[in-house]
Amino acid sequence: MSYELPPKEKLREIAARQDAKEKEIRETRARRSSKCNQLPNEQEAAAEIIQRNYRGYRERREMRGLGLSASTRWFDAIQEARYRNSTQPMSRDERARHASTHVSTPGNCEAREKWKRVGQIAKHAENDDTSSDEDIEDMNPQERDVYLRRKREAKAEREKMARTMGIEYFLEMVDQKHRYGSSLRKYHKVWQESDTKENFFYWLDFGSGKDVDLPERPRTRLDEERVRYLSREERQKYLVQIDDDGMLCWAKNGQRISTSPEWKDSMEGIVPITDNTTPTWRNTTGRQEISASSSGSESDSDISVGSSEDASRYVNQELHDAKGLSKLKHLSANTIMNDLLR
């Protein structure tokens, strides 16, 4: 089936109608544009007011510790990427090849790579709530000296109260999946007794230990029960302040903290249990997780939903394992408070 070409007069008529329609569209757009440009000064003034108010609001939140600047977010992202790269499970051969490509002296590459990983892990475990050292660049020499002196004094004060991190906390922190520390410890004992030279996490997930399934801690439970380490921005939702009456309250809204069952943990921090609009971490990820900041704080509401055995033994494990007078070595205000909370 074929169509005949219209005569030239008909084609000219169609072209004229199209030109008229295009002209009408252009005139309509021009009228709309002229209306928008009638009050440019008022629009610019309104935009400046909005921007000025928002900048003030953002700076006030940052000064109160409730907001993060873009540079801080980038700094945290880079630090986290470096840490995850240094703790990525690898076989000994892969680790040696990786180290040899970065170090010019092959004889020392493995040792240097190990010390580098140790430094990354120690830095990550020490404290990630402090501000970036990039802020020093904006200080004059006197301010820089005062800042560094106060930083050294604060570090020395922390070292007085420092304690060795328990093996369960360490395994949980270094594990990129952040599986429950008490579960990892059971598999860690098997790894210590096995005839292998592989890294524990490589052995557990990729090596000869990937098929190990302990009756007292099945592999399914090992993989399902995890701790969610909150980022710096997420931890802003759990900041606590002391009000004028000496009571603990949430910094985000000023409400006093309560341990009653009328509250629950969520992606927006602690919210009323009647709040069905805010999803929880468990609903989002589809598996059992415990919200915890990388500085060690935990959400007890999620712990209570998990294993009661772990809830009573996981915290203060050294105190529970100690016998007789040796318990006094592990006794402190923190251990007593942790036991009372559970």
Short mmCIF file of N, CA and C in Angstrom, two decimals, residues 157-278:
data_model
loop_
_atom_site.label_atom_id
_atom_site.label_comp_id
_atom_site.label_asym_id
_atom_site.label_seq_id
_atom_site.Cartn_x
_atom_site.Cartn_y
_atom_site.Cartn_z
N GLU A 157 45.17 12.38 79.36
CA GLU A 157 44.11 12.10 80.33
C GLU A 157 43.36 10.83 79.96
N ARG A 158 43.12 10.63 78.66
CA ARG A 158 42.44 9.40 78.23
C ARG A 158 43.29 8.17 78.49
N GLU A 159 44.60 8.31 78.31
CA GLU A 159 45.48 7.16 78.49
C GLU A 159 45.53 6.70 79.95
N LYS A 160 45.26 7.63 80.89
CA LYS A 160 45.25 7.23 82.30
C LYS A 160 44.13 6.23 82.58
N MET A 161 43.00 6.40 81.89
CA MET A 161 41.85 5.53 82.11
C MET A 161 41.74 4.44 81.04
N ALA A 162 42.73 4.37 80.16
CA ALA A 162 42.64 3.41 79.05
C ALA A 162 42.75 1.98 79.55
N ARG A 163 42.05 1.09 78.87
CA ARG A 163 42.10 -0.33 79.18
C ARG A 163 42.28 -1.11 77.89
N THR A 164 42.81 -2.31 78.02
CA THR A 164 42.98 -3.15 76.84
C THR A 164 41.62 -3.58 76.32
N MET A 165 41.42 -3.44 75.02
CA MET A 165 40.15 -3.83 74.41
C MET A 165 40.00 -5.35 74.46
N GLY A 166 38.83 -5.82 74.89
CA GLY A 166 38.56 -7.25 74.94
C GLY A 166 38.58 -7.86 73.56
N ILE A 167 38.92 -9.14 73.49
CA ILE A 167 39.04 -9.82 72.20
C ILE A 167 37.73 -9.81 71.44
N GLU A 168 36.60 -9.88 72.15
CA GLU A 168 35.31 -9.89 71.47
C GLU A 168 35.04 -8.55 70.79
N TYR A 169 35.32 -7.46 71.50
CA TYR A 169 35.14 -6.13 70.91
C TYR A 169 36.06 -5.94 69.71
N PHE A 170 37.31 -6.42 69.85
CA PHE A 170 38.28 -6.24 68.76
C PHE A 170 37.84 -7.01 67.52
N LEU A 171 37.45 -8.27 67.69
CA LEU A 171 37.02 -9.07 66.54
C LEU A 171 35.80 -8.45 65.88
N GLU A 172 34.88 -7.98 66.70
CA GLU A 172 33.66 -7.37 66.17
C GLU A 172 33.98 -6.10 65.38
N MET A 173 34.92 -5.30 65.89
CA MET A 173 35.27 -4.04 65.23
C MET A 173 36.00 -4.27 63.92
N VAL A 174 36.96 -5.21 63.92
CA VAL A 174 37.78 -5.43 62.73
C VAL A 174 36.98 -6.15 61.64
N ASP A 175 36.03 -6.96 62.02
CA ASP A 175 35.21 -7.68 61.05
C ASP A 175 34.44 -6.68 60.20
N GLN A 176 34.59 -6.76 58.89
CA GLN A 176 33.90 -5.81 58.02
C GLN A 176 32.38 -6.02 58.04
N LYS A 177 31.94 -7.21 58.42
CA LYS A 177 30.51 -7.46 58.54
C LYS A 177 30.00 -7.12 59.94
N HIS A 178 30.91 -6.86 60.88
CA HIS A 178 30.56 -6.53 62.27
C HIS A 178 29.61 -7.57 62.87
N ARG A 179 29.99 -8.83 62.71
CA ARG A 179 29.21 -9.89 63.34
C ARG A 179 29.41 -9.88 64.85
N TYR A 180 28.48 -10.48 65.55
CA TYR A 180 28.47 -10.43 67.00
C TYR A 180 29.77 -10.97 67.57
N GLY A 181 30.39 -10.22 68.50
CA GLY A 181 31.71 -10.57 69.01
C GLY A 181 31.76 -11.91 69.71
N SER A 182 30.71 -12.24 70.48
CA SER A 182 30.72 -13.52 71.18
C SER A 182 30.67 -14.69 70.21
N SER A 183 29.99 -14.51 69.07
CA SER A 183 29.96 -15.57 68.05
C SER A 183 31.32 -15.71 67.38
N LEU A 184 31.94 -14.58 67.04
CA LEU A 184 33.25 -14.63 66.40
C LEU A 184 34.29 -15.27 67.31
N ARG A 185 34.16 -15.03 68.61
CA ARG A 185 35.15 -15.57 69.54
C ARG A 185 35.14 -17.10 69.55
N LYS A 186 33.97 -17.71 69.43
CA LYS A 186 33.88 -19.17 69.40
C LYS A 186 34.59 -19.72 68.17
N TYR A 187 34.40 -19.07 67.02
CA TYR A 187 35.08 -19.52 65.80
C TYR A 187 36.56 -19.17 65.86
N HIS A 188 36.90 -18.11 66.57
CA HIS A 188 38.30 -17.73 66.71
C HIS A 188 39.08 -18.79 67.47
N LYS A 189 38.45 -19.41 68.47
CA LYS A 189 39.11 -20.49 69.20
C LYS A 189 39.38 -21.68 68.29
N VAL A 190 38.44 -22.00 67.41
CA VAL A 190 38.65 -23.09 66.45
C VAL A 190 39.79 -22.74 65.50
N TRP A 191 39.85 -21.49 65.07
CA TRP A 191 40.93 -21.05 64.17
C TRP A 191 42.28 -21.18 64.85
N GLN A 192 42.36 -20.83 66.14
CA GLN A 192 43.62 -20.94 66.86
C GLN A 192 44.10 -22.39 66.96
N GLU A 193 43.18 -23.31 67.04
CA GLU A 193 43.55 -24.72 67.18
C GLU A 193 43.74 -25.42 65.84
N SER A 194 43.38 -24.76 64.75
CA SER A 194 43.49 -25.38 63.43
C SER A 194 44.89 -25.19 62.86
N ASP A 195 45.25 -26.03 61.91
CA ASP A 195 46.56 -25.98 61.27
C ASP A 195 46.47 -25.10 60.03
N THR A 196 46.51 -23.80 60.23
CA THR A 196 46.41 -22.85 59.12
C THR A 196 47.29 -21.65 59.39
N LYS A 197 47.73 -21.00 58.33
CA LYS A 197 48.53 -19.79 58.44
C LYS A 197 47.77 -18.58 57.88
N GLU A 198 46.50 -18.78 57.58
CA GLU A 198 45.71 -17.71 57.01
C GLU A 198 45.18 -16.77 58.09
N ASN A 199 44.89 -15.56 57.69
CA ASN A 199 44.23 -14.59 58.55
C ASN A 199 42.88 -15.15 59.02
N PHE A 200 42.49 -14.80 60.25
CA PHE A 200 41.28 -15.39 60.82
C PHE A 200 40.06 -15.13 59.94
N PHE A 201 39.84 -13.90 59.50
CA PHE A 201 38.64 -13.59 58.74
C PHE A 201 38.68 -14.19 57.34
N TYR A 202 39.87 -14.29 56.76
CA TYR A 202 39.97 -14.98 55.47
C TYR A 202 39.67 -16.46 55.65
N TRP A 203 40.21 -17.04 56.72
CA TRP A 203 39.95 -18.45 57.03
C TRP A 203 38.46 -18.69 57.26
N LEU A 204 37.80 -17.76 57.95
CA LEU A 204 36.40 -17.92 58.32
C LEU A 204 35.47 -17.81 57.12
N ASP A 205 35.75 -16.88 56.20
CA ASP A 205 34.82 -16.61 55.11
C ASP A 205 35.22 -17.21 53.77
N PHE A 206 36.53 -17.43 53.56
CA PHE A 206 36.98 -17.90 52.24
C PHE A 206 37.87 -19.14 52.31
N GLY A 207 38.55 -19.34 53.42
CA GLY A 207 39.51 -20.44 53.52
C GLY A 207 38.88 -21.73 54.00
N SER A 208 39.69 -22.54 54.66
CA SER A 208 39.24 -23.85 55.10
C SER A 208 38.20 -23.79 56.19
N GLY A 209 38.01 -22.63 56.82
CA GLY A 209 37.02 -22.52 57.89
C GLY A 209 35.65 -22.08 57.42
N LYS A 210 35.48 -21.87 56.12
CA LYS A 210 34.18 -21.37 55.64
C LYS A 210 33.06 -22.40 55.80
N ASP A 211 33.42 -23.69 55.94
CA ASP A 211 32.41 -24.73 56.13
C ASP A 211 32.25 -25.15 57.58
N VAL A 212 33.00 -24.52 58.49
CA VAL A 212 32.88 -24.85 59.91
C VAL A 212 31.54 -24.34 60.43
N ASP A 213 30.80 -25.22 61.08
CA ASP A 213 29.49 -24.87 61.63
C ASP A 213 29.40 -25.44 63.04
N LEU A 214 29.52 -24.57 64.05
CA LEU A 214 29.55 -25.02 65.43
C LEU A 214 28.13 -25.23 65.96
N PRO A 215 27.88 -26.34 66.64
CA PRO A 215 26.54 -26.60 67.18
C PRO A 215 26.08 -25.53 68.17
N GLU A 216 27.02 -25.06 69.02
CA GLU A 216 26.62 -24.07 70.02
C GLU A 216 26.45 -22.67 69.43
N ARG A 217 26.96 -22.44 68.23
CA ARG A 217 26.78 -21.15 67.54
C ARG A 217 26.75 -21.42 66.04
N PRO A 218 25.57 -21.81 65.49
CA PRO A 218 25.48 -22.16 64.07
C PRO A 218 25.92 -21.02 63.16
N ARG A 219 26.35 -21.39 61.98
CA ARG A 219 26.82 -20.40 61.01
C ARG A 219 25.70 -19.41 60.65
N THR A 220 24.47 -19.89 60.57
CA THR A 220 23.36 -18.98 60.24
C THR A 220 23.22 -17.88 61.29
N ARG A 221 23.37 -18.26 62.55
CA ARG A 221 23.28 -17.26 63.61
C ARG A 221 24.48 -16.33 63.58
N LEU A 222 25.64 -16.87 63.27
CA LEU A 222 26.84 -16.03 63.16
C LEU A 222 26.65 -14.94 62.12
N ASP A 223 26.07 -15.29 60.97
CA ASP A 223 25.92 -14.34 59.87
C ASP A 223 24.74 -13.40 60.06
N GLU A 224 23.73 -13.82 60.81
CA GLU A 224 22.53 -12.99 60.96
C GLU A 224 22.69 -11.93 62.05
N GLU A 225 23.31 -12.29 63.16
CA GLU A 225 23.43 -11.36 64.28
C GLU A 225 24.62 -10.44 64.06
N ARG A 226 24.34 -9.18 63.80
CA ARG A 226 25.39 -8.21 63.52
C ARG A 226 25.16 -6.93 64.31
N VAL A 227 26.22 -6.18 64.45
CA VAL A 227 26.17 -4.87 65.10
C VAL A 227 26.35 -3.81 64.03
N ARG A 228 25.47 -2.84 64.02
CA ARG A 228 25.60 -1.75 63.05
C ARG A 228 26.39 -0.61 63.69
N TYR A 229 27.57 -0.33 63.15
CA TYR A 229 28.39 0.78 63.63
C TYR A 229 27.92 2.06 62.95
N LEU A 230 27.49 3.01 63.74
CA LEU A 230 26.94 4.24 63.20
C LEU A 230 28.03 5.17 62.70
N SER A 231 27.73 5.89 61.65
CA SER A 231 28.65 6.91 61.15
C SER A 231 28.59 8.13 62.06
N ARG A 232 29.49 9.07 61.82
CA ARG A 232 29.50 10.28 62.65
C ARG A 232 28.18 11.04 62.52
N GLU A 233 27.64 11.08 61.32
CA GLU A 233 26.38 11.80 61.12
C GLU A 233 25.22 11.09 61.80
N GLU A 234 25.21 9.75 61.75
CA GLU A 234 24.14 9.00 62.40
C GLU A 234 24.20 9.13 63.91
N ARG A 235 25.40 9.29 64.45
CA ARG A 235 25.54 9.40 65.90
C ARG A 235 25.00 10.72 66.44
N GLN A 236 24.81 11.70 65.56
CA GLN A 236 24.23 12.96 66.02
C GLN A 236 22.83 12.75 66.59
N LYS A 237 22.15 11.70 66.12
CA LYS A 237 20.78 11.43 66.58
C LYS A 237 20.74 10.82 67.97
N TYR A 238 21.92 10.42 68.49
CA TYR A 238 21.98 9.81 69.81
C TYR A 238 22.76 10.67 70.82
N LEU A 239 23.07 11.91 70.45
CA LEU A 239 23.79 12.78 71.37
C LEU A 239 22.95 13.07 72.61
N VAL A 240 23.60 13.09 73.76
CA VAL A 240 22.91 13.29 75.04
C VAL A 240 23.45 14.54 75.71
N GLN A 241 22.56 15.31 76.31
CA GLN A 241 22.93 16.50 77.07
C GLN A 241 22.33 16.41 78.47
N ILE A 242 22.85 17.24 79.37
CA ILE A 242 22.32 17.32 80.74
C ILE A 242 21.57 18.65 80.87
N ASP A 243 20.30 18.58 81.25
CA ASP A 243 19.51 19.80 81.35
C ASP A 243 19.77 20.53 82.67
N ASP A 244 19.03 21.60 82.91
CA ASP A 244 19.25 22.42 84.10
C ASP A 244 18.95 21.67 85.40
N ASP A 245 18.12 20.63 85.31
CA ASP A 245 17.78 19.84 86.50
C ASP A 245 18.72 18.67 86.70
N GLY A 246 19.77 18.58 85.87
CA GLY A 246 20.72 17.48 86.00
C GLY A 246 20.25 16.18 85.39
N MET A 247 19.21 16.23 84.55
CA MET A 247 18.67 15.03 83.92
C MET A 247 19.24 14.87 82.52
N LEU A 248 19.39 13.60 82.10
CA LEU A 248 19.86 13.31 80.75
C LEU A 248 18.73 13.51 79.76
N CYS A 249 19.03 14.17 78.66
CA CYS A 249 18.01 14.39 77.63
C CYS A 249 18.67 14.30 76.26
N TRP A 250 17.86 14.03 75.24
CA TRP A 250 18.37 13.93 73.87
C TRP A 250 18.67 15.33 73.34
N ALA A 251 19.84 15.49 72.74
CA ALA A 251 20.24 16.81 72.24
C ALA A 251 19.39 17.23 71.05
N LYS A 252 18.84 16.28 70.30
CA LYS A 252 18.11 16.63 69.07
C LYS A 252 16.76 17.28 69.35
N ASN A 253 16.12 16.94 70.49
CA ASN A 253 14.80 17.50 70.75
C ASN A 253 14.59 17.94 72.20
N GLY A 254 15.58 17.71 73.07
CA GLY A 254 15.46 18.13 74.46
C GLY A 254 14.61 17.24 75.34
N GLN A 255 14.07 16.14 74.80
CA GLN A 255 13.25 15.23 75.61
C GLN A 255 14.13 14.43 76.55
N ARG A 256 13.63 14.21 77.77
CA ARG A 256 14.40 13.45 78.75
C ARG A 256 14.44 11.97 78.37
N ILE A 257 15.57 11.35 78.68
CA ILE A 257 15.77 9.95 78.33
C ILE A 257 15.02 9.07 79.31
N SER A 258 14.34 8.08 78.77
CA SER A 258 13.57 7.15 79.58
C SER A 258 13.91 5.73 79.17
N THR A 259 13.98 4.83 80.15
CA THR A 259 14.24 3.42 79.86
C THR A 259 12.95 2.61 79.82
N SER A 260 11.82 3.28 79.77
CA SER A 260 10.54 2.58 79.74
C SER A 260 10.36 1.92 78.37
N PRO A 261 9.50 0.90 78.30
CA PRO A 261 9.27 0.20 77.01
C PRO A 261 8.43 1.01 76.04
N GLU A 262 8.14 2.26 76.36
CA GLU A 262 7.34 3.09 75.46
C GLU A 262 8.18 3.71 74.36
N TRP A 263 9.48 3.39 74.33
CA TRP A 263 10.38 3.95 73.32
C TRP A 263 11.07 2.81 72.58
N LYS A 264 11.52 3.09 71.36
CA LYS A 264 12.21 2.09 70.56
C LYS A 264 13.30 2.76 69.73
N ASP A 265 14.22 1.95 69.25
CA ASP A 265 15.30 2.46 68.40
C ASP A 265 14.82 2.48 66.95
N SER A 266 15.33 3.40 66.16
CA SER A 266 14.93 3.52 64.76
C SER A 266 16.05 4.18 63.98
N MET A 267 15.81 4.40 62.69
CA MET A 267 16.80 5.06 61.85
C MET A 267 16.94 6.53 62.18
N GLU A 268 16.02 7.07 62.98
CA GLU A 268 16.08 8.47 63.41
C GLU A 268 16.39 8.58 64.89
N GLY A 269 17.02 7.54 65.46
CA GLY A 269 17.33 7.54 66.88
C GLY A 269 16.21 6.93 67.69
N ILE A 270 16.09 7.33 68.95
CA ILE A 270 15.06 6.81 69.83
C ILE A 270 13.75 7.56 69.58
N VAL A 271 12.69 6.82 69.27
CA VAL A 271 11.38 7.42 68.97
C VAL A 271 10.32 6.68 69.78
N PRO A 272 9.13 7.27 69.95
CA PRO A 272 8.05 6.56 70.67
C PRO A 272 7.69 5.26 69.97
N ILE A 273 7.31 4.27 70.74
CA ILE A 273 6.99 2.96 70.17
C ILE A 273 5.74 3.03 69.30
N THR A 274 4.94 4.07 69.48
CA THR A 274 3.73 4.24 68.66
C THR A 274 4.04 4.85 67.30
N ASP A 275 5.28 5.27 67.09
CA ASP A 275 5.68 5.87 65.81
C ASP A 275 5.89 4.76 64.79
N ASN A 276 4.94 4.62 63.86
CA ASN A 276 5.04 3.59 62.84
C ASN A 276 5.55 4.12 61.51
N THR A 277 5.84 5.42 61.46
CA THR A 277 6.30 6.01 60.20
C THR A 277 7.81 5.95 60.04
N THR A 278 8.54 5.78 61.15
CA THR A 278 10.00 5.74 61.10
C THR A 278 10.47 4.29 61.08
#
